PDB file of C-alpha atoms and ligand atoms in Angstrom:
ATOM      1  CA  UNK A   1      35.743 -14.559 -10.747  1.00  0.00           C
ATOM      2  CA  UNK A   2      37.499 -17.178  -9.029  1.00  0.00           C
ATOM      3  CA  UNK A   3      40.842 -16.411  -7.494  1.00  0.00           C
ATOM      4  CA  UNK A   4      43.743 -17.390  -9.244  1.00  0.00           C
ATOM      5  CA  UNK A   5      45.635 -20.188  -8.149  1.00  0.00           C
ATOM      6  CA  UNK A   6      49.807 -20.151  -8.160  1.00  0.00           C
ATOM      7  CA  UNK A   7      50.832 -23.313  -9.937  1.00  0.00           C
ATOM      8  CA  UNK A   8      52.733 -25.012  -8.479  1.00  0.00           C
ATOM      9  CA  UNK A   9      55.960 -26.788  -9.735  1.00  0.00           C
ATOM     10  CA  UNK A  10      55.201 -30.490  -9.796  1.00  0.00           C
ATOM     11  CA  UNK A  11      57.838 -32.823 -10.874  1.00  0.00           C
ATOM     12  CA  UNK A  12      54.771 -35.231 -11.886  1.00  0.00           C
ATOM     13  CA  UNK A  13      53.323 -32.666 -14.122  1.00  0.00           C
ATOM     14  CA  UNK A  14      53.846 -34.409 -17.416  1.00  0.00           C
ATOM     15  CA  UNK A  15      53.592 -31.572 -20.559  1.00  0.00           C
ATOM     16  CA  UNK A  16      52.680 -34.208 -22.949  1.00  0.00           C
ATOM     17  CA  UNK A  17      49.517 -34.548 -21.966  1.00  0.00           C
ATOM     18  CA  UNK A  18      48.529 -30.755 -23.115  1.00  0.00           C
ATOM     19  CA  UNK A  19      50.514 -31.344 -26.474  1.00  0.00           C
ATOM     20  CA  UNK A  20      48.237 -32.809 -29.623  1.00  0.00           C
ATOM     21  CA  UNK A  21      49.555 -34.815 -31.821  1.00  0.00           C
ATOM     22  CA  UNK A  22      47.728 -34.458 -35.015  1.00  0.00           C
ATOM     23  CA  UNK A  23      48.519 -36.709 -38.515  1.00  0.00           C
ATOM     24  CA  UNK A  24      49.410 -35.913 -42.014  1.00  0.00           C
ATOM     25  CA  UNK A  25      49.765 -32.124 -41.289  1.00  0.00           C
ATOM     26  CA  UNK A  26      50.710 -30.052 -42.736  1.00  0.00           C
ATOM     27  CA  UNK A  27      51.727 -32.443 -45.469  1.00  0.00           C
ATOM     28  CA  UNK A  28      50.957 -36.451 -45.364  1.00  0.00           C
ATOM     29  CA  UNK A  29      53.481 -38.498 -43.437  1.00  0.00           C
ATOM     30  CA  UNK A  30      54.336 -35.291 -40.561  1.00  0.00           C
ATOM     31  CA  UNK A  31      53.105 -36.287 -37.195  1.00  0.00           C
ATOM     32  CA  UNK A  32      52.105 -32.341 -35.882  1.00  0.00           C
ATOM     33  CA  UNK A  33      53.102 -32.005 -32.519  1.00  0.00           C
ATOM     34  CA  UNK A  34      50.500 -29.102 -31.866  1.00  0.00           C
ATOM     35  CA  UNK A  35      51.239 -26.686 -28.896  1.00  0.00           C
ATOM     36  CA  UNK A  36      48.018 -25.032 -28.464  1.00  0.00           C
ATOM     37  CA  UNK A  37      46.746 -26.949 -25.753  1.00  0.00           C
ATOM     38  CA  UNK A  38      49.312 -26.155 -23.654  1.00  0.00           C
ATOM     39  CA  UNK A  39      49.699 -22.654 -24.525  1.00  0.00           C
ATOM     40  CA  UNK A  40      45.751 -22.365 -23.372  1.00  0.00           C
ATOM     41  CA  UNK A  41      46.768 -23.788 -20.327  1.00  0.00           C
ATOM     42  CA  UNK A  42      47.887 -21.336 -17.887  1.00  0.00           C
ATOM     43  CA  UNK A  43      48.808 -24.202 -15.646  1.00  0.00           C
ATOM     44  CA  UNK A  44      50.369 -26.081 -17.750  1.00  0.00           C
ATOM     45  CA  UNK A  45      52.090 -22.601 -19.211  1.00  0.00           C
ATOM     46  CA  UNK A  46      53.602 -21.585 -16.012  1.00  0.00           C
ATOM     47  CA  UNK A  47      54.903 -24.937 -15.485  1.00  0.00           C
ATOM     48  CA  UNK A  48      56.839 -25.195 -18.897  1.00  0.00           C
ATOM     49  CA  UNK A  49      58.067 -21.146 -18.654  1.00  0.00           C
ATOM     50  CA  UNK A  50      58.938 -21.942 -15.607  1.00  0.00           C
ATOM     51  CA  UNK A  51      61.376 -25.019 -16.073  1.00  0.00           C
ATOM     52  CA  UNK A  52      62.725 -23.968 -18.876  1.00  0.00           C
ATOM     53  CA  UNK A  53      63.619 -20.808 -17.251  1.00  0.00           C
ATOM     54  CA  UNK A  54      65.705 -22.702 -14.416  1.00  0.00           C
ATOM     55  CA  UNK A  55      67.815 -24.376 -17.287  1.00  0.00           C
ATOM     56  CA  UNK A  56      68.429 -20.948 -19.111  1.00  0.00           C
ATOM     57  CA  UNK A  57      69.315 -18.927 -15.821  1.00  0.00           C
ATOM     58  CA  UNK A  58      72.688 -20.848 -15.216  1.00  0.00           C
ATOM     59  CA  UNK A  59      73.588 -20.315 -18.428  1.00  0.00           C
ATOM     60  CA  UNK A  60      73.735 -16.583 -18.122  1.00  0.00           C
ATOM     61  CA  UNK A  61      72.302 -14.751 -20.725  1.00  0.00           C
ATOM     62  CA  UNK A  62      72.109 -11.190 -21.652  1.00  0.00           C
ATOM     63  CA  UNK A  63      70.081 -12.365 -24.528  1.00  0.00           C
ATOM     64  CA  UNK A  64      66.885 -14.567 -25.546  1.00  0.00           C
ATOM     65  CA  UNK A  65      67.020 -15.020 -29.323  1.00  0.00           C
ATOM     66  CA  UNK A  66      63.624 -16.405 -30.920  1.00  0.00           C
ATOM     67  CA  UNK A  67      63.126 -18.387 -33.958  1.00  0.00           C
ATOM     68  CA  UNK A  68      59.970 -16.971 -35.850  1.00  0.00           C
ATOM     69  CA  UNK A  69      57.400 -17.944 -34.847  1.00  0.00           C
ATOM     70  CA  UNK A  70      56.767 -19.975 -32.542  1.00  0.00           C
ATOM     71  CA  UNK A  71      60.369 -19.380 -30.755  1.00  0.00           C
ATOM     72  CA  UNK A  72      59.254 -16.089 -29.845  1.00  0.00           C
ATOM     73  CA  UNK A  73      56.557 -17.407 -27.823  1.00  0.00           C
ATOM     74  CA  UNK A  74      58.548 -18.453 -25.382  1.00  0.00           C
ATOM     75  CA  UNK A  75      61.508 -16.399 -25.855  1.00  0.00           C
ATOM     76  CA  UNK A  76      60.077 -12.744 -25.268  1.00  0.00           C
ATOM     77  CA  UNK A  77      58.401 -13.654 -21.587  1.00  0.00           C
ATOM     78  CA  UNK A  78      61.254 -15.526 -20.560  1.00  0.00           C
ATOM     79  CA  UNK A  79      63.528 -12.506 -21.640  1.00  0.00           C
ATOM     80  CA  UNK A  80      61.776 -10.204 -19.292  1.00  0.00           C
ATOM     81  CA  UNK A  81      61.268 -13.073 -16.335  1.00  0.00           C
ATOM     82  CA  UNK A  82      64.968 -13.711 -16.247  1.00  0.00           C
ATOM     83  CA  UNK A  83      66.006  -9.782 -16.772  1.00  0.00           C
ATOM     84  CA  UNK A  84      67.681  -9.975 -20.257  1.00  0.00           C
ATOM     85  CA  UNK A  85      66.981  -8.535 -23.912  1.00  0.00           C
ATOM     86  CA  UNK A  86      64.786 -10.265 -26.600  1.00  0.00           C
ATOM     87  CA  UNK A  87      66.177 -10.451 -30.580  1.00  0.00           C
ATOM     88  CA  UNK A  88      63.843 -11.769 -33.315  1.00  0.00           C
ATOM     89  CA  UNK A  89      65.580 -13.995 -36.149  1.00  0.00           C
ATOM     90  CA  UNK A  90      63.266 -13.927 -38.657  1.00  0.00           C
ATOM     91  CA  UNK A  91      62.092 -14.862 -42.178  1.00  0.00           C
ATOM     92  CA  UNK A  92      63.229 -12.837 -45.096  1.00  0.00           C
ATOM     93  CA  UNK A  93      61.595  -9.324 -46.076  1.00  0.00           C
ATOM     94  CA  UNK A  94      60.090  -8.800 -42.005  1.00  0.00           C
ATOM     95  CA  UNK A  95      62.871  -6.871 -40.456  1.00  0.00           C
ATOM     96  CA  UNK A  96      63.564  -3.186 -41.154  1.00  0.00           C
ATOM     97  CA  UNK A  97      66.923  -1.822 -41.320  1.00  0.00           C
ATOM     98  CA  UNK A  98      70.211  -3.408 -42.251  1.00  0.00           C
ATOM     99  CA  UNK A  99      69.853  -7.422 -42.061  1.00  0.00           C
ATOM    100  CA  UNK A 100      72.464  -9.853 -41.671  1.00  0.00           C
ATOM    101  CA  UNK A 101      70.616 -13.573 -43.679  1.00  0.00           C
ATOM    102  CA  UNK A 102      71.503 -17.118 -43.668  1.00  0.00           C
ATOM    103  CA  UNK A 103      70.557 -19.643 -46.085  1.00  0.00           C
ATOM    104  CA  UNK A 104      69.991 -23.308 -44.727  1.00  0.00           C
ATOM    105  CA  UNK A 105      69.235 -26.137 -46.339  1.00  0.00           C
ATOM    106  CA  UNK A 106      66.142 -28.009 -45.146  1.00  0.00           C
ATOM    107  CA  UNK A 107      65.059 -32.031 -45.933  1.00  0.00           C
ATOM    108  CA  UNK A 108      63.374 -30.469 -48.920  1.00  0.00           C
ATOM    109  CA  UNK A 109      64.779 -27.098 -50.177  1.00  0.00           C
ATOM    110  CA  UNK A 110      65.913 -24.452 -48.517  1.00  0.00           C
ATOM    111  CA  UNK A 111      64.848 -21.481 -46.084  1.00  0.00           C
ATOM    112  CA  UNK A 112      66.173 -18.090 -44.785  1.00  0.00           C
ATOM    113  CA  UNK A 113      66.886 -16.393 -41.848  1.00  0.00           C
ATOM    114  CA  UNK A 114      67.228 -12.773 -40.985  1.00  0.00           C
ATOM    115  CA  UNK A 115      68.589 -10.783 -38.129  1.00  0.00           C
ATOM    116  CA  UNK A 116      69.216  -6.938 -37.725  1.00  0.00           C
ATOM    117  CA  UNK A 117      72.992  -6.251 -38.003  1.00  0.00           C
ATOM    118  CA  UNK A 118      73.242  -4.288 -34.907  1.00  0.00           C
ATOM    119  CA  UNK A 119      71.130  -6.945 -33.145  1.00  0.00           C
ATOM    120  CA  UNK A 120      73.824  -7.851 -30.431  1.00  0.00           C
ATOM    121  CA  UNK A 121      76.800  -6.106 -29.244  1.00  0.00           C
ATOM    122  CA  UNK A 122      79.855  -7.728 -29.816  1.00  0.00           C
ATOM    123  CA  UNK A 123      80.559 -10.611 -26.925  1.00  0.00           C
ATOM    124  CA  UNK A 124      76.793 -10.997 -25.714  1.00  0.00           C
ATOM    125  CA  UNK A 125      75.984 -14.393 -24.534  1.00  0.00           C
ATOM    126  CA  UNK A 126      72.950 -15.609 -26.211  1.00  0.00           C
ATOM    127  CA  UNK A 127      70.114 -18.173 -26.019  1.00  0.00           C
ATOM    128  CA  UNK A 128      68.224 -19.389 -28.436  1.00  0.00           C
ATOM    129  CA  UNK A 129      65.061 -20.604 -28.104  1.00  0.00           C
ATOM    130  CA  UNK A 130      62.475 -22.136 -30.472  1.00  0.00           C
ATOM    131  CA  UNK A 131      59.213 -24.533 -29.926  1.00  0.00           C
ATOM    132  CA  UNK A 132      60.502 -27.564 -31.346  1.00  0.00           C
ATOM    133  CA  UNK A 133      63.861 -29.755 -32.614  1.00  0.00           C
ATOM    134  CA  UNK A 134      63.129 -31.688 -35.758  1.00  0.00           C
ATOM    135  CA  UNK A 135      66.153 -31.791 -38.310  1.00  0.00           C
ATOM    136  CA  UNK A 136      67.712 -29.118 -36.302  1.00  0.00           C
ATOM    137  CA  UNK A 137      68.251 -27.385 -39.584  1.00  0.00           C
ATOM    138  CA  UNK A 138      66.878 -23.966 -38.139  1.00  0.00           C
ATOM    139  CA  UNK A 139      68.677 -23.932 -34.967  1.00  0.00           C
ATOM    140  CA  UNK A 140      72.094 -25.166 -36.361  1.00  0.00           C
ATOM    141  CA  UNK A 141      71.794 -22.072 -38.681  1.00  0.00           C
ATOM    142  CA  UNK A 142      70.559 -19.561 -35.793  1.00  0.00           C
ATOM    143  CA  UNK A 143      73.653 -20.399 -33.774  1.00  0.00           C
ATOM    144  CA  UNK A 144      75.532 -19.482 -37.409  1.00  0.00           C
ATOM    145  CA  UNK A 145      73.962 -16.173 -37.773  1.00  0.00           C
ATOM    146  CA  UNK A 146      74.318 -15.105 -34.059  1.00  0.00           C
ATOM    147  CA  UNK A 147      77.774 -15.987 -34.623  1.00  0.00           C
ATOM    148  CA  UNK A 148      78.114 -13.873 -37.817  1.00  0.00           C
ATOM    149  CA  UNK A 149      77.229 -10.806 -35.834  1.00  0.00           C
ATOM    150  CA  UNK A 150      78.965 -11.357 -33.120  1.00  0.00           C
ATOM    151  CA  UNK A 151      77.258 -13.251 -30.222  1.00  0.00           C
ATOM    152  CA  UNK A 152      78.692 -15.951 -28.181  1.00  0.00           C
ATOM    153  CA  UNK A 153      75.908 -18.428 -28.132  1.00  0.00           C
ATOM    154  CA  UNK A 154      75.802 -20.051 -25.346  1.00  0.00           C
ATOM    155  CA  UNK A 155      73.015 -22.595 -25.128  1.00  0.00           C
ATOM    156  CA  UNK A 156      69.786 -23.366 -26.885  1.00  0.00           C
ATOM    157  CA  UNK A 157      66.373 -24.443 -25.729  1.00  0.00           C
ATOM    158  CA  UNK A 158      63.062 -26.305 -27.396  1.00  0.00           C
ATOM    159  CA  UNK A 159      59.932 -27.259 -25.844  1.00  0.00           C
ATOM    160  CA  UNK A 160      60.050 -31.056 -27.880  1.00  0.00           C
ATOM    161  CA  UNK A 161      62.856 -32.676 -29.230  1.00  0.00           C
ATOM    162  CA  UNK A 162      61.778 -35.139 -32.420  1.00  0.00           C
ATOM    163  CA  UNK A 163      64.866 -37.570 -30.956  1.00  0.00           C
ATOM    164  CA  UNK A 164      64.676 -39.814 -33.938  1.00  0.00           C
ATOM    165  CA  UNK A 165      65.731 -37.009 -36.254  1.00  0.00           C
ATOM    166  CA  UNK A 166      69.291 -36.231 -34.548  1.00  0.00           C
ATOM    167  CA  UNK A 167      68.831 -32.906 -34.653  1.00  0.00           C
ATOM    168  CA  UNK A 168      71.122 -32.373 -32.134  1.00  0.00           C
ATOM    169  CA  UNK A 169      74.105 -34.247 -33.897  1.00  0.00           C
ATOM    170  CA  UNK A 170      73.913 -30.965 -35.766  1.00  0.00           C
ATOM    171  CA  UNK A 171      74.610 -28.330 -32.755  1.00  0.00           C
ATOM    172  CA  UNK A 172      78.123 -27.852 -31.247  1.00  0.00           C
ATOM    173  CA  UNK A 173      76.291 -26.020 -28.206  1.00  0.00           C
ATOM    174  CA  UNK A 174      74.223 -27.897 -25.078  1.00  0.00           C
ATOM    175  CA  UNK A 175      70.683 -27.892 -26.197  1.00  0.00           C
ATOM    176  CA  UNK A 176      67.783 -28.403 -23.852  1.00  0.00           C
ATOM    177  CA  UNK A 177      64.576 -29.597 -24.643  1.00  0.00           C
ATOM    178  CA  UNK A 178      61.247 -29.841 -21.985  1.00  0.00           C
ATOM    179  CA  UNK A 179      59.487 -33.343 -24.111  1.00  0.00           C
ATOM    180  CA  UNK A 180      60.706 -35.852 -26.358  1.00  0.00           C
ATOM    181  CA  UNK A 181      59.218 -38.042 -28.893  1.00  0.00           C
ATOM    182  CA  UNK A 182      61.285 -40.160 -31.458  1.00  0.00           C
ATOM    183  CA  UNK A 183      58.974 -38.994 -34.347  1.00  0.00           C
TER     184      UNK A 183
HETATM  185  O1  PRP B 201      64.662 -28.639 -36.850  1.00  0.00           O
HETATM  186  P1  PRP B 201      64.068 -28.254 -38.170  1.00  0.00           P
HETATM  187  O2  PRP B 201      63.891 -29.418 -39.107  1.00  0.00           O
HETATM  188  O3  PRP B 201      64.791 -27.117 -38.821  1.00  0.00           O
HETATM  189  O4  PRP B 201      62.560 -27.779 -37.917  1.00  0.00           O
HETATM  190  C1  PRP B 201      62.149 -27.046 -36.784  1.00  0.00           C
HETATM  191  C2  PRP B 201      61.525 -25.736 -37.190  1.00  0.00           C
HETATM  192  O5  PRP B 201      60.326 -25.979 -37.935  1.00  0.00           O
HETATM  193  C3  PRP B 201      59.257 -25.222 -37.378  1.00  0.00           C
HETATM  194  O6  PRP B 201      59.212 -23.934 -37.902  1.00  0.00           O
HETATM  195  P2  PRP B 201      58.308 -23.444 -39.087  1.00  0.00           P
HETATM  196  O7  PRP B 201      59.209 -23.115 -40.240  1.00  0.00           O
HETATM  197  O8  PRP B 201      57.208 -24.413 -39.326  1.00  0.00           O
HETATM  198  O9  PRP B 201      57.821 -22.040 -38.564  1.00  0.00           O
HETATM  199  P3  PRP B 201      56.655 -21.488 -37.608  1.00  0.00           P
HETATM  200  O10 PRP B 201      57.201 -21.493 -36.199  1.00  0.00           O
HETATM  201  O11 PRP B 201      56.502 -20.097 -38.127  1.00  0.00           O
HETATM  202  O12 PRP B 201      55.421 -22.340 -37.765  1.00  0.00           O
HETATM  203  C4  PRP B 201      59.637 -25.139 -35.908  1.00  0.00           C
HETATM  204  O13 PRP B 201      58.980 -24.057 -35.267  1.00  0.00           O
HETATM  205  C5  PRP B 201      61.136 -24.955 -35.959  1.00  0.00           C
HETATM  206  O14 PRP B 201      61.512 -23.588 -36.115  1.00  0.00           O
HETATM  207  N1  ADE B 202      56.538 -32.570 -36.464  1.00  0.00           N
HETATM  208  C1  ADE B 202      56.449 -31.256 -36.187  1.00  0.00           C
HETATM  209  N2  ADE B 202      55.469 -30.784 -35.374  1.00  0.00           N
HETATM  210  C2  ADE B 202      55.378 -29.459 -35.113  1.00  0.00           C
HETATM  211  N3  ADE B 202      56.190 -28.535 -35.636  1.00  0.00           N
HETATM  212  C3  ADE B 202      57.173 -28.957 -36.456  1.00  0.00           C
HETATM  213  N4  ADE B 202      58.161 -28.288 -37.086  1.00  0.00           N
HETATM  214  C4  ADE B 202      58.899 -29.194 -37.779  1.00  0.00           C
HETATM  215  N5  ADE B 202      58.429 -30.449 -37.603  1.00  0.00           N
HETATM  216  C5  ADE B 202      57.345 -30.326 -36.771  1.00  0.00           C
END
């Protein structure tokens, strides 16, 4: 087996190219920003763990929160990278135990998220982390119900931004994000 290279951090080492962008799913009219290539990628892996954890550090954290599901991707290995404790928000009916929910309205409907009541101790500072901005719907509601249970949220972080829907109009926190597309 070959030896395994260290990648290294490039500041030319553009993430887009290992994210697909794939038409009309999962409904006509959604441009799919897919993240499996780069999740395959251990380069390409390392290099997006690896910046995002340099913008979560300063923020000091004694908690990664992750959206289901694809926030937890990220969330859980940079929780034990940068030495701090992981919390699932979930959808309804998956956690056991007394839950804490929070309704949010989406562009079409609505949708629910979960978190166990004794999730955080009272005062934590707390990042939030999902795979991608869009409406910003689901994070402006995960900073709610962190804040119902007592967290002091202190930053959030996404791996694409969708710029064009102003997600972030909807966040009174800094928000990061690794890639940007308008749409
Ligand atoms: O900014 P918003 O408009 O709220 O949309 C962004 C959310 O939509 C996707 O989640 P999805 O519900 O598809 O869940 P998944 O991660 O389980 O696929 C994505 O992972 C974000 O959580
Ligand atoms: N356009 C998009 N691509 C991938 N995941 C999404 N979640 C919400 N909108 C999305």
């Amino acid at each position: 087996m070959a030896p395994q290279t260290q990648p290294v951090e490039q500041p030319e080492f553009d993430l887009r190219n290992y994210i697909r962008n794939i038409p009309d799913f999962p409904k006509p009219g959604i441009l799919f920003h897919d993240i499996s290539p780069l999740l395959r990628n251990a380069d390409a892996w390392q290099v997006a763990t690896g910046r995002l954890a340099r913008v979560i550090a300063p923020w000091q954290p004694d908690i990664l929160a992750g959206i289901e599901s694809r926030g937890f991707l990220t969330a859980a290995p940079l929780a034990q990278r940068l030495g701090c404790g992981f919390v699932m928000l979930r959808k309804p009916g998956k956690l056991p135990g007394e839950t804490v929910s929070l309704d949010y309205g989406l562009e079409y409907g609505h949708d629910t998220l979960q978190i166990q009541v004794d999730a955080i101790k009272p005062g934590q500072r707390v990042v939030i982390l999902d795979d991608l901005l869009a409406t910003g719907g689901t994070l402006a509601a995960s900073v709610q119900l962190l804040r119902n249970v007592g967290a002091e949220v202190v930053g959030c972080s996404v791996m694409i931004e969708l710029t064009g829907l102003h997600g972030r109009d909807k966040l009174d926190i800094p928000l990061h994000s690794l890639i940007h597309y308008e749409f």
